[in-house]
């Protein structure tokens, strides 16, 4: 079945640093979704990408839909302590409305 | 405000008891989903429903049951047959149907602890 590989699994950075994480698959995806989950809460949708090569920003967050349609990247600029959480990528499975989720990247920001 | 609500936030049950987790949405979404999340893990799909009165098993349906009698409600029952029920349970919904968007929107989650 379709799988999404996220890397890195965890990141420890200093406040103010930029962050980059990615999601790859052996299958083609037509949509890439990026979510953030705060501790003890449900994931919140950050950015949705629908077109190969698309680059979309949401404040300090920028995500790109890879040109091969098999990968996506999320960048966070000038990190702040509230960026702490787990970031998930997701893409729709070929049939139905199910999503495939990556395993997540745990981000820790030291003040 | 439109959104998804899950109640309660924390739930404690004795081993061997069935327990039902509530999920309600007022987004007028056709599709609803239940996920399980264990510490340090990703999301695993339990059940999903694309339309009222219809639902399908996800990847880890054993020991769980659902119903979808109303569009806005998708309760999940954790039965005594579920061998390791302690986990964080997340409900989500999406527009569904033939909509282009596959975006799912999540509730705040229910943390179930079985003693």
mmCIF file of C-alpha atoms in Angstrom:
data_model
loop_
_atom_site.group_PDB
_atom_site.id
_atom_site.type_symbol
_atom_site.label_atom_id
_atom_site.label_comp_id
_atom_site.label_asym_id
_atom_site.label_seq_id
_atom_site.Cartn_x
_atom_site.Cartn_y
_atom_site.Cartn_z
ATOM 1 C CA UNK A 1 0.000 0.000 0.000
ATOM 2 C CA UNK A 2 0.974 3.666 -0.110
ATOM 3 C CA UNK A 3 3.412 4.797 2.573
ATOM 4 C CA UNK A 4 4.782 8.182 3.526
ATOM 5 C CA UNK A 5 8.258 8.485 5.028
ATOM 6 C CA UNK A 6 8.865 11.589 7.090
ATOM 7 C CA UNK A 7 12.257 12.854 8.141
ATOM 8 C CA UNK A 8 13.742 13.667 10.446
ATOM 9 C CA UNK A 9 11.830 11.834 13.189
ATOM 10 C CA UNK A 10 12.768 14.530 15.703
ATOM 11 C CA UNK A 11 14.526 17.881 15.766
ATOM 12 C CA UNK A 12 15.977 19.944 18.606
ATOM 13 C CA UNK A 13 16.666 23.547 17.636
ATOM 14 C CA UNK A 14 17.282 26.962 19.167
ATOM 15 C CA UNK A 15 14.696 29.703 18.990
ATOM 16 C CA UNK A 16 15.230 31.810 15.879
ATOM 17 C CA UNK A 17 16.612 28.988 13.737
ATOM 18 C CA UNK A 18 15.004 27.872 10.491
ATOM 19 C CA UNK A 19 13.596 24.338 10.226
ATOM 20 C CA UNK A 20 13.184 22.039 7.257
ATOM 21 C CA UNK A 21 11.436 18.666 7.146
ATOM 22 C CA UNK A 22 10.286 16.456 4.317
ATOM 23 C CA UNK A 23 7.963 13.680 3.323
ATOM 24 C CA UNK A 24 8.643 11.131 0.580
ATOM 25 C CA UNK A 25 6.768 8.283 -1.048
ATOM 26 C CA UNK A 26 7.339 5.630 -3.683
ATOM 27 C CA UNK A 27 3.834 6.439 -5.004
ATOM 28 C CA UNK A 28 2.507 9.552 -6.686
ATOM 29 C CA UNK A 29 0.230 11.791 -4.657
ATOM 30 C CA UNK A 30 -2.157 14.375 -6.115
ATOM 31 C CA UNK A 31 -2.469 16.288 -2.862
ATOM 32 C CA UNK A 32 -0.125 16.945 0.035
ATOM 33 C CA UNK A 33 -1.389 18.106 3.419
ATOM 34 C CA UNK A 34 0.688 19.330 6.352
ATOM 35 C CA UNK A 35 -0.694 19.224 9.911
ATOM 36 C CA UNK A 36 0.631 20.342 13.289
ATOM 37 C CA UNK A 37 -0.351 18.638 16.544
ATOM 38 C CA UNK A 38 0.160 20.436 19.843
ATOM 39 C CA UNK A 39 0.655 18.188 22.897
ATOM 40 C CA UNK A 40 -2.654 16.650 23.980
ATOM 41 C CA UNK A 41 -4.623 18.216 21.130
ATOM 42 C CA UNK A 42 -5.922 17.214 17.710
ATOM 43 C CA UNK A 43 -3.896 17.948 14.546
ATOM 44 C CA UNK A 44 -4.563 21.266 12.842
ATOM 45 C CA UNK A 45 -4.265 21.677 9.079
ATOM 46 C CA UNK A 46 -1.456 24.116 8.211
ATOM 47 C CA UNK A 47 -1.109 23.973 4.449
ATOM 48 C CA UNK A 48 -2.739 22.076 1.570
ATOM 49 C CA UNK A 49 -0.944 21.605 -1.782
ATOM 50 C CA UNK A 50 -2.792 20.524 -4.932
ATOM 51 C CA UNK A 51 -0.398 21.070 -7.841
ATOM 52 C CA UNK A 52 3.075 19.702 -8.613
ATOM 53 C CA UNK A 53 5.683 22.421 -8.081
ATOM 54 C CA UNK A 54 3.288 24.526 -5.983
ATOM 55 C CA UNK A 55 4.864 26.641 -3.262
ATOM 56 C CA UNK A 56 2.482 27.907 -0.572
ATOM 57 C CA UNK A 57 3.098 30.011 2.520
ATOM 58 C CA UNK A 58 1.190 30.437 5.753
ATOM 59 C CA UNK A 59 2.947 33.050 7.863
ATOM 60 C CA UNK A 60 6.418 31.726 8.713
ATOM 61 C CA UNK A 61 5.574 28.344 7.189
ATOM 62 C CA UNK A 62 6.268 27.446 3.568
ATOM 63 C CA UNK A 63 5.460 24.122 1.942
ATOM 64 C CA UNK A 64 6.282 22.798 -1.511
ATOM 65 C CA UNK A 65 4.703 20.068 -3.640
ATOM 66 C CA UNK A 66 7.623 18.208 -5.231
ATOM 67 C CA UNK A 67 7.792 18.239 -9.012
ATOM 68 C CA UNK A 68 7.888 14.419 -9.151
ATOM 69 C CA UNK A 69 4.689 14.346 -7.031
ATOM 70 C CA UNK A 70 6.442 11.872 -4.730
ATOM 71 C CA UNK A 71 7.646 14.312 -2.113
ATOM 72 C CA UNK A 72 6.833 17.473 -0.200
ATOM 73 C CA UNK A 73 8.779 19.837 2.044
ATOM 74 C CA UNK A 74 7.827 22.052 4.966
ATOM 75 C CA UNK A 75 10.009 24.923 6.115
ATOM 76 C CA UNK A 76 9.560 27.033 9.240
ATOM 77 C CA UNK A 77 11.494 30.279 9.421
ATOM 78 C CA UNK A 78 12.642 32.048 12.594
ATOM 79 C CA UNK A 79 11.260 29.385 14.942
ATOM 80 C CA UNK A 80 9.571 30.371 18.210
ATOM 81 C CA UNK A 81 8.730 28.268 21.293
ATOM 82 C CA UNK A 82 5.082 27.798 20.240
ATOM 83 C CA UNK A 83 6.267 25.945 17.120
ATOM 84 C CA UNK A 84 6.835 22.943 19.407
ATOM 85 C CA UNK A 85 4.727 19.951 18.416
ATOM 86 C CA UNK A 86 4.463 17.087 15.966
ATOM 87 C CA UNK A 87 4.247 17.864 12.263
ATOM 88 C CA UNK A 88 2.504 15.316 10.030
ATOM 89 C CA UNK A 89 2.341 15.077 6.275
ATOM 90 C CA UNK A 90 -0.607 13.326 4.658
ATOM 91 C CA UNK A 91 -1.879 12.435 1.221
ATOM 92 C CA UNK A 92 -5.061 10.843 -0.136
ATOM 93 C CA UNK A 93 -5.109 7.143 -0.920
ATOM 94 C CA UNK A 94 -5.952 6.151 -4.463
ATOM 95 C CA UNK A 95 -9.462 5.044 -3.570
ATOM 96 C CA UNK A 96 -12.068 6.592 -1.335
ATOM 97 C CA UNK A 97 -11.559 9.447 1.086
ATOM 98 C CA UNK A 98 -8.872 7.909 3.293
ATOM 99 C CA UNK A 99 -5.612 9.701 3.988
ATOM 100 C CA UNK A 100 -2.188 8.156 4.428
ATOM 101 C CA UNK A 101 -0.250 9.868 7.228
ATOM 102 C CA UNK A 102 3.485 10.048 7.791
ATOM 103 C CA UNK A 103 4.886 9.056 11.191
ATOM 104 C CA UNK A 104 5.467 12.679 12.144
ATOM 105 C CA UNK A 105 8.413 14.951 12.958
ATOM 106 C CA UNK A 106 8.673 15.937 16.639
ATOM 107 C CA UNK A 107 9.975 19.505 16.899
ATOM 108 C CA UNK A 108 11.471 20.912 20.095
ATOM 109 C CA UNK A 109 12.443 24.599 20.263
ATOM 110 C CA UNK A 110 14.778 25.724 23.042
ATOM 111 C CA UNK A 111 14.262 29.360 24.145
ATOM 112 C CA UNK B 1 -18.728 28.386 15.491
ATOM 113 C CA UNK B 2 -18.369 25.436 13.132
ATOM 114 C CA UNK B 3 -16.204 22.573 14.244
ATOM 115 C CA UNK B 4 -15.799 19.107 15.638
ATOM 116 C CA UNK B 5 -16.378 18.307 19.282
ATOM 117 C CA UNK B 6 -15.299 15.247 21.189
ATOM 118 C CA UNK B 7 -16.342 14.486 24.715
ATOM 119 C CA UNK B 8 -15.172 13.914 27.285
ATOM 120 C CA UNK B 9 -11.524 15.054 27.081
ATOM 121 C CA UNK B 10 -10.422 12.398 29.603
ATOM 122 C CA UNK B 11 -12.164 9.081 30.231
ATOM 123 C CA UNK B 12 -11.373 6.350 32.723
ATOM 124 C CA UNK B 13 -12.882 2.883 32.601
ATOM 125 C CA UNK B 14 -12.383 -0.428 34.296
ATOM 126 C CA UNK B 15 -11.058 -3.338 32.297
ATOM 127 C CA UNK B 16 -13.839 -5.384 30.710
ATOM 128 C CA UNK B 17 -16.282 -2.493 30.340
ATOM 129 C CA UNK B 18 -17.479 -1.149 27.004
ATOM 130 C CA UNK B 19 -17.149 2.614 26.583
ATOM 131 C CA UNK B 20 -18.550 4.970 23.933
ATOM 132 C CA UNK B 21 -16.678 8.062 22.741
ATOM 133 C CA UNK B 22 -18.687 10.915 21.316
ATOM 134 C CA UNK B 23 -17.916 12.849 18.103
ATOM 135 C CA UNK B 24 -20.153 15.594 16.729
ATOM 136 C CA UNK B 25 -19.587 17.985 13.803
ATOM 137 C CA UNK B 26 -21.592 20.952 12.520
ATOM 138 C CA UNK B 27 -19.541 21.456 9.358
ATOM 139 C CA UNK B 28 -22.113 19.641 7.204
ATOM 140 C CA UNK B 29 -19.384 17.175 6.209
ATOM 141 C CA UNK B 30 -20.376 13.850 4.680
ATOM 142 C CA UNK B 31 -17.304 11.859 5.754
ATOM 143 C CA UNK B 32 -16.150 11.129 9.309
ATOM 144 C CA UNK B 33 -13.201 9.154 10.704
ATOM 145 C CA UNK B 34 -11.850 7.661 13.925
ATOM 146 C CA UNK B 35 -8.111 7.377 14.574
ATOM 147 C CA UNK B 36 -6.089 5.955 17.421
ATOM 148 C CA UNK B 37 -2.774 7.486 18.499
ATOM 149 C CA UNK B 38 -0.342 5.838 20.923
ATOM 150 C CA UNK B 39 2.509 7.769 22.632
ATOM 151 C CA UNK B 40 5.160 8.808 20.124
ATOM 152 C CA UNK B 41 3.227 7.192 17.284
ATOM 153 C CA UNK B 42 1.402 8.334 14.196
ATOM 154 C CA UNK B 43 -2.316 8.061 13.447
ATOM 155 C CA UNK B 44 -3.959 4.721 12.767
ATOM 156 C CA UNK B 45 -7.409 4.551 11.182
ATOM 157 C CA UNK B 46 -10.039 2.565 13.104
ATOM 158 C CA UNK B 47 -13.264 3.158 11.136
ATOM 159 C CA UNK B 48 -14.562 5.670 8.654
ATOM 160 C CA UNK B 49 -17.915 6.635 7.182
ATOM 161 C CA UNK B 50 -18.400 8.326 3.833
ATOM 162 C CA UNK B 51 -22.129 8.784 4.187
ATOM 163 C CA UNK B 52 -24.942 8.341 6.704
ATOM 164 C CA UNK B 53 -25.865 4.723 7.496
ATOM 165 C CA UNK B 54 -22.643 3.408 5.944
ATOM 166 C CA UNK B 55 -19.176 2.799 7.398
ATOM 167 C CA UNK B 56 -16.027 0.789 6.612
ATOM 168 C CA UNK B 57 -13.289 -0.791 8.681
ATOM 169 C CA UNK B 58 -9.943 0.920 8.782
ATOM 170 C CA UNK B 59 -6.600 -0.677 9.567
ATOM 171 C CA UNK B 60 -7.237 -1.558 13.237
ATOM 172 C CA UNK B 61 -11.006 -2.126 13.572
ATOM 173 C CA UNK B 62 -10.862 -5.218 15.804
ATOM 174 C CA UNK B 63 -12.403 -4.562 19.224
ATOM 175 C CA UNK B 64 -14.193 -1.382 18.075
ATOM 176 C CA UNK B 65 -17.655 -0.620 16.690
ATOM 177 C CA UNK B 66 -19.296 2.488 15.232
ATOM 178 C CA UNK B 67 -22.655 3.771 14.036
ATOM 179 C CA UNK B 68 -23.621 6.592 11.690
ATOM 180 C CA UNK B 69 -27.332 7.235 12.153
ATOM 181 C CA UNK B 70 -27.015 11.007 11.735
ATOM 182 C CA UNK B 71 -24.792 13.055 9.459
ATOM 183 C CA UNK B 72 -23.379 15.087 12.343
ATOM 184 C CA UNK B 73 -22.613 12.218 14.735
ATOM 185 C CA UNK B 74 -20.174 9.275 14.585
ATOM 186 C CA UNK B 75 -19.815 7.591 18.001
ATOM 187 C CA UNK B 76 -17.087 5.010 18.625
ATOM 188 C CA UNK B 77 -17.542 2.130 21.070
ATOM 189 C CA UNK B 78 -14.420 0.548 22.526
ATOM 190 C CA UNK B 79 -15.479 -2.964 23.477
ATOM 191 C CA UNK B 80 -14.026 -5.340 26.029
ATOM 192 C CA UNK B 81 -12.596 -7.308 23.095
ATOM 193 C CA UNK B 82 -10.045 -4.547 22.441
ATOM 194 C CA UNK B 83 -6.916 -5.916 24.110
ATOM 195 C CA UNK B 84 -5.071 -2.643 24.673
ATOM 196 C CA UNK B 85 -7.630 0.207 24.669
ATOM 197 C CA UNK B 86 -5.639 2.864 26.549
ATOM 198 C CA UNK B 87 -4.798 5.501 23.900
ATOM 199 C CA UNK B 88 -5.604 8.955 22.528
ATOM 200 C CA UNK B 89 -8.628 8.829 20.194
ATOM 201 C CA UNK B 90 -9.133 11.394 17.455
ATOM 202 C CA UNK B 91 -12.231 12.039 15.373
ATOM 203 C CA UNK B 92 -12.066 13.866 12.038
ATOM 204 C CA UNK B 93 -14.372 14.900 9.227
ATOM 205 C CA UNK B 94 -14.055 15.942 5.602
ATOM 206 C CA UNK B 95 -16.384 17.257 2.915
ATOM 207 C CA UNK B 96 -16.366 13.841 1.218
ATOM 208 C CA UNK B 97 -18.464 13.009 -1.806
ATOM 209 C CA UNK B 98 -16.970 14.111 -5.117
ATOM 210 C CA UNK B 99 -15.290 17.172 -3.618
ATOM 211 C CA UNK B 100 -11.722 17.711 -4.731
ATOM 212 C CA UNK B 101 -10.586 18.440 -1.216
ATOM 213 C CA UNK B 102 -9.346 15.524 0.890
ATOM 214 C CA UNK B 103 -8.688 17.834 3.791
ATOM 215 C CA UNK B 104 -9.666 16.297 7.115
ATOM 216 C CA UNK B 105 -10.411 18.428 10.166
ATOM 217 C CA UNK B 106 -9.814 16.998 13.612
ATOM 218 C CA UNK B 107 -11.508 17.260 16.973
ATOM 219 C CA UNK B 108 -9.570 17.876 20.211
ATOM 220 C CA UNK B 109 -9.340 14.180 21.053
ATOM 221 C CA UNK B 110 -10.351 11.947 23.963
ATOM 222 C CA UNK B 111 -7.718 10.312 26.140
ATOM 223 C CA UNK B 112 -9.024 6.928 27.290
ATOM 224 C CA UNK B 113 -7.372 5.159 30.197
ATOM 225 C CA UNK B 114 -8.448 1.651 31.109
ATOM 226 C CA UNK B 115 -7.535 0.685 34.660
#
